Short mmCIF file of C-alpha atoms in Angstrom, two decimals:
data_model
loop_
_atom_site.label_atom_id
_atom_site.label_comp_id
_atom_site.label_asym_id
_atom_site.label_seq_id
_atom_site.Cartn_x
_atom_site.Cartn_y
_atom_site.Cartn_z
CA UNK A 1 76.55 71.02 139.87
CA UNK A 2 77.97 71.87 143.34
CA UNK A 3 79.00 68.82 145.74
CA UNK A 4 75.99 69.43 147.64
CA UNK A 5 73.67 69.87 145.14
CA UNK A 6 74.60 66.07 143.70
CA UNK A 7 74.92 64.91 147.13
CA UNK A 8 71.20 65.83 147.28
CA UNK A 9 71.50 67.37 151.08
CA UNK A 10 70.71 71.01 149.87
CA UNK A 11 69.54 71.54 146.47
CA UNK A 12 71.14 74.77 145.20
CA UNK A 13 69.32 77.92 145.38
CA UNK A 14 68.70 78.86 141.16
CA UNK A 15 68.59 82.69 139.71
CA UNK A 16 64.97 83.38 138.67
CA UNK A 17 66.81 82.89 135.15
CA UNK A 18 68.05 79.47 135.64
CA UNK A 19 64.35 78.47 136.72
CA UNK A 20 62.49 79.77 134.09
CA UNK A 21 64.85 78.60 131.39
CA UNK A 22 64.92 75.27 132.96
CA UNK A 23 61.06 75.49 133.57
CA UNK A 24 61.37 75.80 129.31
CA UNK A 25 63.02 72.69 129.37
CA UNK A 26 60.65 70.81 131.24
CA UNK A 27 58.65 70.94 128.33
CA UNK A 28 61.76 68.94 126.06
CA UNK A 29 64.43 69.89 124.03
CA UNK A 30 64.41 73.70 122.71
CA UNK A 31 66.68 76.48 121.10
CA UNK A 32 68.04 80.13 122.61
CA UNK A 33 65.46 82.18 120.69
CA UNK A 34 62.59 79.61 121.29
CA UNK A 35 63.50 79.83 125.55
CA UNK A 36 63.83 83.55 125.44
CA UNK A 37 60.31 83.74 123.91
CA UNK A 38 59.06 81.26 126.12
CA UNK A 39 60.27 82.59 129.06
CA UNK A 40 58.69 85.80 128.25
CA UNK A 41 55.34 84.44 127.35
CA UNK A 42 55.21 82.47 130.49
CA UNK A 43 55.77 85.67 132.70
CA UNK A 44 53.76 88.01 130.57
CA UNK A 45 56.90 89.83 129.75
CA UNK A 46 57.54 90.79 133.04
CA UNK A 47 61.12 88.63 132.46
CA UNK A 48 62.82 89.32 129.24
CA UNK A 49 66.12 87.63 128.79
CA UNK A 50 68.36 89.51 127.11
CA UNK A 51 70.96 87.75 124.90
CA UNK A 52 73.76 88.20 127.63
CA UNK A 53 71.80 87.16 129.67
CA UNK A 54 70.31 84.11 128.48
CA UNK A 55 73.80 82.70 127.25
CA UNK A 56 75.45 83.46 130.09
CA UNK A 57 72.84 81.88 132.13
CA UNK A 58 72.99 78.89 129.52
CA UNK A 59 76.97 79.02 129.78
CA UNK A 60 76.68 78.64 133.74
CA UNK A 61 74.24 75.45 133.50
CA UNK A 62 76.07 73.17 130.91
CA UNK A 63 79.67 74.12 133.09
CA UNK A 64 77.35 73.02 136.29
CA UNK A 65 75.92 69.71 134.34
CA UNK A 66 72.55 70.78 134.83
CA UNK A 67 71.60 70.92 131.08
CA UNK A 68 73.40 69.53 128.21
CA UNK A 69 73.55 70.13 124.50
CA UNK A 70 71.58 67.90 122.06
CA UNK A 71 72.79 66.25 119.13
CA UNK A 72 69.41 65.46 117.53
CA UNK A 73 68.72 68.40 115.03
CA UNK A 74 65.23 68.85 113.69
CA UNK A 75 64.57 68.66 109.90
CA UNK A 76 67.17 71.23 108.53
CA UNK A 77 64.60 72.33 106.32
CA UNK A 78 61.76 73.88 108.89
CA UNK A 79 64.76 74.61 111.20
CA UNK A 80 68.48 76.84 111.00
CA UNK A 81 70.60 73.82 111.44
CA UNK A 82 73.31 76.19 113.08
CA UNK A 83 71.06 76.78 116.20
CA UNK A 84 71.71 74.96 119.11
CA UNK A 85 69.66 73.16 121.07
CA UNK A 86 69.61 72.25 125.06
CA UNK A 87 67.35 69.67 126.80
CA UNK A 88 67.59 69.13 130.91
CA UNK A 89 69.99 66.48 132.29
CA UNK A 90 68.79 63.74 135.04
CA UNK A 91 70.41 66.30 137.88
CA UNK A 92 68.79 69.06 136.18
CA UNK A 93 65.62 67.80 135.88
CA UNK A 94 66.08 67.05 140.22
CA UNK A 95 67.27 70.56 140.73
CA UNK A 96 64.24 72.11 138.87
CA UNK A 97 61.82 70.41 141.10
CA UNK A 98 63.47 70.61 144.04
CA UNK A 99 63.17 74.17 143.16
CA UNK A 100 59.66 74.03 142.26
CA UNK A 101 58.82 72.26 145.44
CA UNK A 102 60.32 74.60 147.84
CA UNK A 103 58.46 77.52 145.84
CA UNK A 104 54.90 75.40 146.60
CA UNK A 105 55.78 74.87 150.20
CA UNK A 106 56.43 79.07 150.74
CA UNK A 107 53.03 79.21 148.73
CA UNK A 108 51.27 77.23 150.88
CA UNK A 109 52.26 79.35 153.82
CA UNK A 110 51.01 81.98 152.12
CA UNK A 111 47.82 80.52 151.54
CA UNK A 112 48.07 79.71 154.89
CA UNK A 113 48.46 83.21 156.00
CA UNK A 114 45.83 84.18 153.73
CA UNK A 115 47.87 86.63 151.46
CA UNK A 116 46.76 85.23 148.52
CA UNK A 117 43.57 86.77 146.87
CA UNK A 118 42.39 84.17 144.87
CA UNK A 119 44.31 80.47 145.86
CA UNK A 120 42.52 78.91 143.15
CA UNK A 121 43.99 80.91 140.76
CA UNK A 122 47.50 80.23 142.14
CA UNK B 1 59.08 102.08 107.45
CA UNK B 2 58.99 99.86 104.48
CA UNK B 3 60.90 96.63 104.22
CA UNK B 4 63.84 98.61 102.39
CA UNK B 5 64.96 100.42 105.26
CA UNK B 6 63.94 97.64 107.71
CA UNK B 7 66.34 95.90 106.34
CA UNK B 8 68.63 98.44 105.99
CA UNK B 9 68.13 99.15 109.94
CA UNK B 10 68.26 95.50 110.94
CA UNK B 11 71.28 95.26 108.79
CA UNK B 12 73.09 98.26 110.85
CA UNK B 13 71.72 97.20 114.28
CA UNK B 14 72.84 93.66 113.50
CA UNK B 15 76.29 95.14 112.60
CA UNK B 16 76.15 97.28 115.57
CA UNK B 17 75.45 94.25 117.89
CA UNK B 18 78.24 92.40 116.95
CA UNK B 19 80.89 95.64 117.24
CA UNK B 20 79.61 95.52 120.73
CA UNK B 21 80.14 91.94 121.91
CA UNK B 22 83.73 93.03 122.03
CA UNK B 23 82.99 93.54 125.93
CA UNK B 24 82.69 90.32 126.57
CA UNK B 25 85.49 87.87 127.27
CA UNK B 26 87.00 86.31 124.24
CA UNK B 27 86.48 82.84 125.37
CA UNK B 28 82.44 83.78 125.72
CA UNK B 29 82.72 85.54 122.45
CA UNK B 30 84.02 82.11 120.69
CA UNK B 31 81.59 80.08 122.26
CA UNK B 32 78.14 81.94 122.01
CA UNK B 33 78.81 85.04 119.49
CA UNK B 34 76.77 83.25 116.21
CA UNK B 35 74.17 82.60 118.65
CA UNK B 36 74.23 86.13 120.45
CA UNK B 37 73.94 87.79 117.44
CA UNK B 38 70.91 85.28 115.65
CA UNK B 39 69.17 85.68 118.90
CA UNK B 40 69.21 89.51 118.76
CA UNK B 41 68.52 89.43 114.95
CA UNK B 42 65.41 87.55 115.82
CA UNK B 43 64.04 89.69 118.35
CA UNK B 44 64.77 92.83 115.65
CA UNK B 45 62.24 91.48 113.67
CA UNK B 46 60.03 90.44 116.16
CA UNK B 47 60.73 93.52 117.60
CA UNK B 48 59.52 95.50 114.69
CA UNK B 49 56.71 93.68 113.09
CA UNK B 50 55.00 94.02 116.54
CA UNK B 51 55.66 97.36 117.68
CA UNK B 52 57.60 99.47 114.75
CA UNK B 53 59.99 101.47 115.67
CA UNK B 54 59.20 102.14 119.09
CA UNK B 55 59.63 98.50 119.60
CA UNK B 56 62.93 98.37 118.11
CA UNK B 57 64.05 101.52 120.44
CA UNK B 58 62.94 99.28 123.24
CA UNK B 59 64.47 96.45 122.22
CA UNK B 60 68.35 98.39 121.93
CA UNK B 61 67.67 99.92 124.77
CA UNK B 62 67.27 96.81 126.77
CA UNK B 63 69.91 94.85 125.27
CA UNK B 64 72.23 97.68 125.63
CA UNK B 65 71.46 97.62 130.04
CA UNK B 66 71.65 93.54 129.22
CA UNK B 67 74.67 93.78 127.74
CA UNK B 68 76.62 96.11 130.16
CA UNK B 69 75.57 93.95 132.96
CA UNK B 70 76.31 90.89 131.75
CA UNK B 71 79.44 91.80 130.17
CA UNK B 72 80.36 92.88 133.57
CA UNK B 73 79.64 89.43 134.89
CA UNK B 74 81.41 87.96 132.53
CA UNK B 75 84.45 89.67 132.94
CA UNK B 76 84.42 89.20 136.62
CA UNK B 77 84.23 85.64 136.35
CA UNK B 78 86.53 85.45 134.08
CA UNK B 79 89.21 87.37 136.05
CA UNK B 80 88.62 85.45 139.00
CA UNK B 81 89.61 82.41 137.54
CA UNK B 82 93.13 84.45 137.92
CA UNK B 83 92.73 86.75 140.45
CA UNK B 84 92.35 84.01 143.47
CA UNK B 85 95.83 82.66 143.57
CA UNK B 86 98.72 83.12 146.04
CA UNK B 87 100.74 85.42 143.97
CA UNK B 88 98.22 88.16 143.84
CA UNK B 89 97.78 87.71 147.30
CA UNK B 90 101.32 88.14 147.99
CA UNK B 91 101.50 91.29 145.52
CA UNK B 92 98.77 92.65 147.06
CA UNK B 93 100.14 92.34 150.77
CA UNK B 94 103.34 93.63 150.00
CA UNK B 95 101.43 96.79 148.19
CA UNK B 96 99.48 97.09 151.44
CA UNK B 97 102.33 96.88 153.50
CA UNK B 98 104.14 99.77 151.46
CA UNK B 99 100.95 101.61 150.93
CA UNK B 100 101.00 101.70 155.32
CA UNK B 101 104.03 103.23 154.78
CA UNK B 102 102.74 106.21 152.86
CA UNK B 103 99.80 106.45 155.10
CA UNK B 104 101.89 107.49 157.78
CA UNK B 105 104.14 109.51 155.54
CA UNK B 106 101.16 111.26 154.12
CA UNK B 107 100.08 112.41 157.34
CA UNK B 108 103.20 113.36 158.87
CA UNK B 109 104.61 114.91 155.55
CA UNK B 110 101.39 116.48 153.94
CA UNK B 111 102.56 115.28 150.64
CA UNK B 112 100.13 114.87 147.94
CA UNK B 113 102.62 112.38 146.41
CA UNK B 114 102.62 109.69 149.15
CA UNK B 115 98.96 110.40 149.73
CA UNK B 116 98.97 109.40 145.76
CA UNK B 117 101.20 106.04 146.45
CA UNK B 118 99.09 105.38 149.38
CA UNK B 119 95.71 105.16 147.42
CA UNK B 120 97.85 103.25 144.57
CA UNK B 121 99.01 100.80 146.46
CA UNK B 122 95.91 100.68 148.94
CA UNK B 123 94.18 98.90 145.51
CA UNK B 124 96.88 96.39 145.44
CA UNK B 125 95.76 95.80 149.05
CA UNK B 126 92.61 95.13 147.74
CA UNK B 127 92.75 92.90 145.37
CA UNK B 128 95.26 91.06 147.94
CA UNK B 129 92.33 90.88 150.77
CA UNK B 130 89.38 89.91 148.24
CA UNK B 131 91.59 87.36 146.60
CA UNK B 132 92.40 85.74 150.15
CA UNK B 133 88.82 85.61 150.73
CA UNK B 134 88.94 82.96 147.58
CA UNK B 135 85.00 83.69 146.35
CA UNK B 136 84.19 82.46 149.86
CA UNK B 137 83.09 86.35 150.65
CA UNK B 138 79.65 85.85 148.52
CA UNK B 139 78.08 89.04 146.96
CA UNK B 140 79.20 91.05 150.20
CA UNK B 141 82.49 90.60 149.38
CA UNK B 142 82.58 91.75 145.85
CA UNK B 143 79.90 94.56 146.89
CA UNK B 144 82.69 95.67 149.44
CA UNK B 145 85.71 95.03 146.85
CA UNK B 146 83.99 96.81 144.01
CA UNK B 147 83.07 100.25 146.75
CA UNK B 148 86.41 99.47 147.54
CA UNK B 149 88.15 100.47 144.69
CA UNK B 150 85.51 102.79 143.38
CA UNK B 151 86.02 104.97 146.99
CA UNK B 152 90.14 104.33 146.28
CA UNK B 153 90.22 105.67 142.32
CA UNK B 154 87.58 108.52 143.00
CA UNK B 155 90.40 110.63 144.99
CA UNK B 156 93.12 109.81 142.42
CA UNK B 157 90.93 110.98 139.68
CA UNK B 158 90.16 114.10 142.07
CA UNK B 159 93.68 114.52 142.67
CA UNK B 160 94.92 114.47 138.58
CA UNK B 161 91.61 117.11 138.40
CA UNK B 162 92.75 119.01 141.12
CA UNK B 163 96.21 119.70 139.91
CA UNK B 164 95.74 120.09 136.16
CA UNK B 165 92.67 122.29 135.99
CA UNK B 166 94.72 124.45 138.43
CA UNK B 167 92.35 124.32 141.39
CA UNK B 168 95.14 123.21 143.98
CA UNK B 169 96.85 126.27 142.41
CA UNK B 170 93.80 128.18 143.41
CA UNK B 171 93.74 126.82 147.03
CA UNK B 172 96.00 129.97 148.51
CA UNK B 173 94.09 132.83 146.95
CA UNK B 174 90.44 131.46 147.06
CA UNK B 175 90.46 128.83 149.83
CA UNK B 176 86.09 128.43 149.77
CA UNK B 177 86.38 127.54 145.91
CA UNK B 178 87.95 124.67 146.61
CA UNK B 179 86.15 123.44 149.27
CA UNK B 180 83.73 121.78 146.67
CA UNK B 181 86.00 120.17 144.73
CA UNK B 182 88.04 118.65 148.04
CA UNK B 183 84.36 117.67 149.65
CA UNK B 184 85.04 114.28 146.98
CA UNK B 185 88.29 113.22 149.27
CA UNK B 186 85.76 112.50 152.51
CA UNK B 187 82.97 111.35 150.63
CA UNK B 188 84.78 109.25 148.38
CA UNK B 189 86.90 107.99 151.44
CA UNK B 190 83.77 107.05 153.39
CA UNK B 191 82.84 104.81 149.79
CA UNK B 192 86.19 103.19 151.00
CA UNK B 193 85.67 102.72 154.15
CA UNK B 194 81.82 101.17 153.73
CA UNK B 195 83.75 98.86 150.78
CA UNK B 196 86.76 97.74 153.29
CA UNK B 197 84.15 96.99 156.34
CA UNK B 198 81.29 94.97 153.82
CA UNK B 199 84.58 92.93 152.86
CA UNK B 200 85.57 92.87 156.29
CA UNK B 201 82.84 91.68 157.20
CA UNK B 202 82.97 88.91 154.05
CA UNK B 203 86.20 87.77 155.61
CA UNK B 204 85.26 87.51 158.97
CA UNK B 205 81.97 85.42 157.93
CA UNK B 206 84.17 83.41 155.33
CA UNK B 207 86.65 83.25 158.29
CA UNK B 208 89.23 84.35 155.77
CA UNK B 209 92.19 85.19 156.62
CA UNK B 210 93.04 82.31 159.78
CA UNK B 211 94.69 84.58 161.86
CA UNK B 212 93.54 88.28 162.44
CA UNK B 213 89.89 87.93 160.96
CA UNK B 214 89.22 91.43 162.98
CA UNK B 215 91.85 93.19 161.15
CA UNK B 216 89.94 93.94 157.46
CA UNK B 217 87.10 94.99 159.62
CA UNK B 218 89.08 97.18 162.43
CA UNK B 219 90.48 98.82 159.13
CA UNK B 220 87.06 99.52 157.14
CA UNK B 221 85.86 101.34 160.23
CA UNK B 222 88.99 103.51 160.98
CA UNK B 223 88.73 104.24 156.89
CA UNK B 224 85.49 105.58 157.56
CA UNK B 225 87.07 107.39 161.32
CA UNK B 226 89.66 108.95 158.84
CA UNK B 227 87.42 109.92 156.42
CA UNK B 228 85.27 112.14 159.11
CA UNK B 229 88.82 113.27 160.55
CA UNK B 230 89.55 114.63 156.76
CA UNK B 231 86.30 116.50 156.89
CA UNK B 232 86.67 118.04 160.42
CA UNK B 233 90.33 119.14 160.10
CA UNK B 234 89.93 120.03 156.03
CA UNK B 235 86.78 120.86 154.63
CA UNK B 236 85.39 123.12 157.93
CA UNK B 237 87.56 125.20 157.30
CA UNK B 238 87.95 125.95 153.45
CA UNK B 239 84.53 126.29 153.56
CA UNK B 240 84.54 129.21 155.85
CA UNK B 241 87.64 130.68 153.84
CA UNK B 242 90.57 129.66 155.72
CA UNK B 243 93.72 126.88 154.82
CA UNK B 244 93.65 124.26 157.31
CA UNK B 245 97.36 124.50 158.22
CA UNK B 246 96.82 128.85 158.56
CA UNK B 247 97.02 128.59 162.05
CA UNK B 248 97.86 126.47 164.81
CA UNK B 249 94.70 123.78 165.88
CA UNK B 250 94.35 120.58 167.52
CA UNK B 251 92.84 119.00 164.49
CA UNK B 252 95.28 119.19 161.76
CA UNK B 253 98.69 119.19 163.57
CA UNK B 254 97.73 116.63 166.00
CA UNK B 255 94.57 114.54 164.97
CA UNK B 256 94.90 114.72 161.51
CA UNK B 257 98.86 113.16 161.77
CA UNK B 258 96.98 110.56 164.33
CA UNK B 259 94.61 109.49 162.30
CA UNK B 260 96.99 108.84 159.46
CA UNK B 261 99.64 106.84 161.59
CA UNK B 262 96.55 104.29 162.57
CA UNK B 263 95.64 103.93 159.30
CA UNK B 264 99.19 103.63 158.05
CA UNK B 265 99.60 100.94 161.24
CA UNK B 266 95.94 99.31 160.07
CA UNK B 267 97.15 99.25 155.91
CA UNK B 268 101.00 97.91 157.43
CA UNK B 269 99.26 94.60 159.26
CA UNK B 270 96.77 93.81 156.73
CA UNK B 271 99.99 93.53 154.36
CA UNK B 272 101.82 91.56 156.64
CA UNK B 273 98.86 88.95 157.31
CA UNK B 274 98.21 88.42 153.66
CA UNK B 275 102.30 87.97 152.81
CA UNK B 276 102.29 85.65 155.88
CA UNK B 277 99.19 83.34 154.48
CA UNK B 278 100.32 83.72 151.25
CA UNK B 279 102.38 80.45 151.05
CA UNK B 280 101.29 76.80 150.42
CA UNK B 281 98.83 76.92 153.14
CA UNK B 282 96.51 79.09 151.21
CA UNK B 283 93.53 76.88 150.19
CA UNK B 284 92.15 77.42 146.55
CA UNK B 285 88.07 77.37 146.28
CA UNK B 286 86.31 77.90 142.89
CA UNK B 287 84.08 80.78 142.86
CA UNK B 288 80.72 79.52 143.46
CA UNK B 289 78.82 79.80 140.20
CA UNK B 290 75.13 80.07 139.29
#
């Protein structure tokens, strides 16, 4: 994470990638394969994460200390016990709803501005 | 497609995958290759029990554009981790600073050869200005470094073209067949000049270099001046059937020679301000990162 970011005085701006997979895990700990699907189900395939691009995305986060690898494995029988799995850290967790908050404020103005067709929905 | 050749086809594209990670960076390869590989096995199968084999098209087809890209990426930010340091900046100001030279040679010579050294050693200039800028030049920087060198290596690949499919040859007999074929040098020298003023414009925001911050700038826009110069004083008149140097005009024996002096002048300072900041006082910034 960048000086800034930690100091809290601007939270740093994430690639729709980083959100989603950290939206993913929100949720708790979770594999590649399991976020890619995820992420794909929760945009209605509109984002599909290549492998490239979900481990380089991955590769960025842990370097940046805003998700870590877990140690816990699930029972090696219902799971491959070579997968890896990543769960959010504390400044992760910050930066995700930072990031979430800022996207509900420039929804509000929308719905302010009455773009939106149906707010509920939103 | 029964489960036979499925697996016979996952077994290939799985094989296939992995012959393809080789453009990524080794160090990426080590860490994430196993995973890279089960991920992409996965969505095979998912691929095909959903949609057959149109799914499985779709699937390569994406991971292929996924893969380029992010290969790319990865190879970028891997270089950078060597290219911002005060010896390429050095290299690459004394490679502008010669490159000047042959700027000013080319146009008061004529001489494909130094026009060849010039565009050489114009990259070296290059890499020199975008590493000074230290990954403080954002995505305008690297938009401008990456036109840059594509608007720098068109020419030369024009140039090897030009001479070995015996077009230059051609030039005497047939001047308006050529014209085509020499139409690249402008074009790809306005590429240039829009990639040297975007990462002027990265340096002057990034106020990198200290001293001179107009210079990078100043020479993207006289890139772009010489570029339009090439086209009045060269490709006018191929194109109506005539050499540019048949007869005596304004253009080629005076503003042509001009032009290439100012750029040669332009190249010559931007060398000497990155071999002068090249030293201790250079300040090192990481890249900033997702």
């Amino acid at each position: 994470m960048s000086e800034t970011a930690s100091g809290g005085k601007t939270p740093p701006t994430l690639t729709p990638a980083a959100f989603h997979i950290m939206l993913v895990l929100a949720d708790g700990e979770n594999h590649g394969y399991a976020i890619m699907r995820e992420v794909a189900d929760h945009t209605g395939g509109k984002m599909r994460l290549g492998p490239g691009s979900l481990y380089g995305t991955i590769k960025r986060m842990l370097a940046d200390g805003w998700i870590e690898e877990s140690d816990e494995r699930p029972d090696p029988e219902l799971d491959d016990e070579r997968r890896r799995y990543y769960r959010l850290t504390g400044v992760g967790l910050k930066i995700v709803r930072a990031e979430a908050e800022r996207l509900e404020q420039l929804v509000n103005i929308a719905r302010g501005k009455r773009l939106l067709r149906n707010p509920r929905s939103v | 497609m029964n489960s036979f050749s499925l697996a016979n086809s996952l077994s290939v594209s799985v094989r296939l995958y992995r012959a393809l990670l080789v453009a990524y960076p080794k160090t990426f390869r080590d860490d994430y290759e196993t995973h890279m590989v089960q991920v992409f096995r996965n969505s095979f199968r998912d691929a095909y029990h959903c949609n057959g084999m149109p799914g499985v098209i779709d699937l390569w087809l994406h991971t292929c554009a996924d893969l380029f890209v992010t290969a790319l990426i990865e190879r970028i930010s891997e270089g950078s981790q060597y290219m911002f340091s005060p010896k390429v900046i050095l290299w690459g100001g004394l490679a502008s600073l010669f490159g000047g030279l042959f700027w000013m040679l080319t146009g008061l010579s004529n001489s494909p050869a130094a026009l060849v050294l010039a565009l050489v050693l114009g990259l070296g200039g290059l890499v020199g200005l975008y590493s000074r800028q230290a990954g403080q030049g954002g995505k305008l920087g690297l938009a401008g470094f990456a036109l840059g060198i594509i608007g720098t290596v068109l020419p030369l690949a024009a140039i090897w073209w030009g001479f070995t499919s015996g077009l230059v040859a051609n030039m005497k007999r047939d001047p308006a067949s050529v014209a085509p074929w020499a139409f690249i040098f402008p074009l790809a020298l306005v590429i240039s000049g829009i990639g040297l003023t975007l990462l002027g414009l990265a340096s002057w925001r990034a106020k990198t270099p200290h001293g001179w911050r107009g210079l990078p700038l100043g020479l993207g826009l006289l890139s772009i001046l010489y570029s339009l110069t090439i086209w009045l004083v060269g490709i006018v008149p191929l194109s109506q059937g005539r050499l540019p140097w048949d007869t005596w005009n304004f253009g080629f024996y005076v503003l042509y020679p001009a032009v290439n002096v100012l750029l040669g002048l332009g190249w010559m300072g931007l060398g000497l301000m990155l071999t002068t900041e090249a030293g201790p006082q250079v300040t090192q910034s990481p890249p900033a990162s997702a």
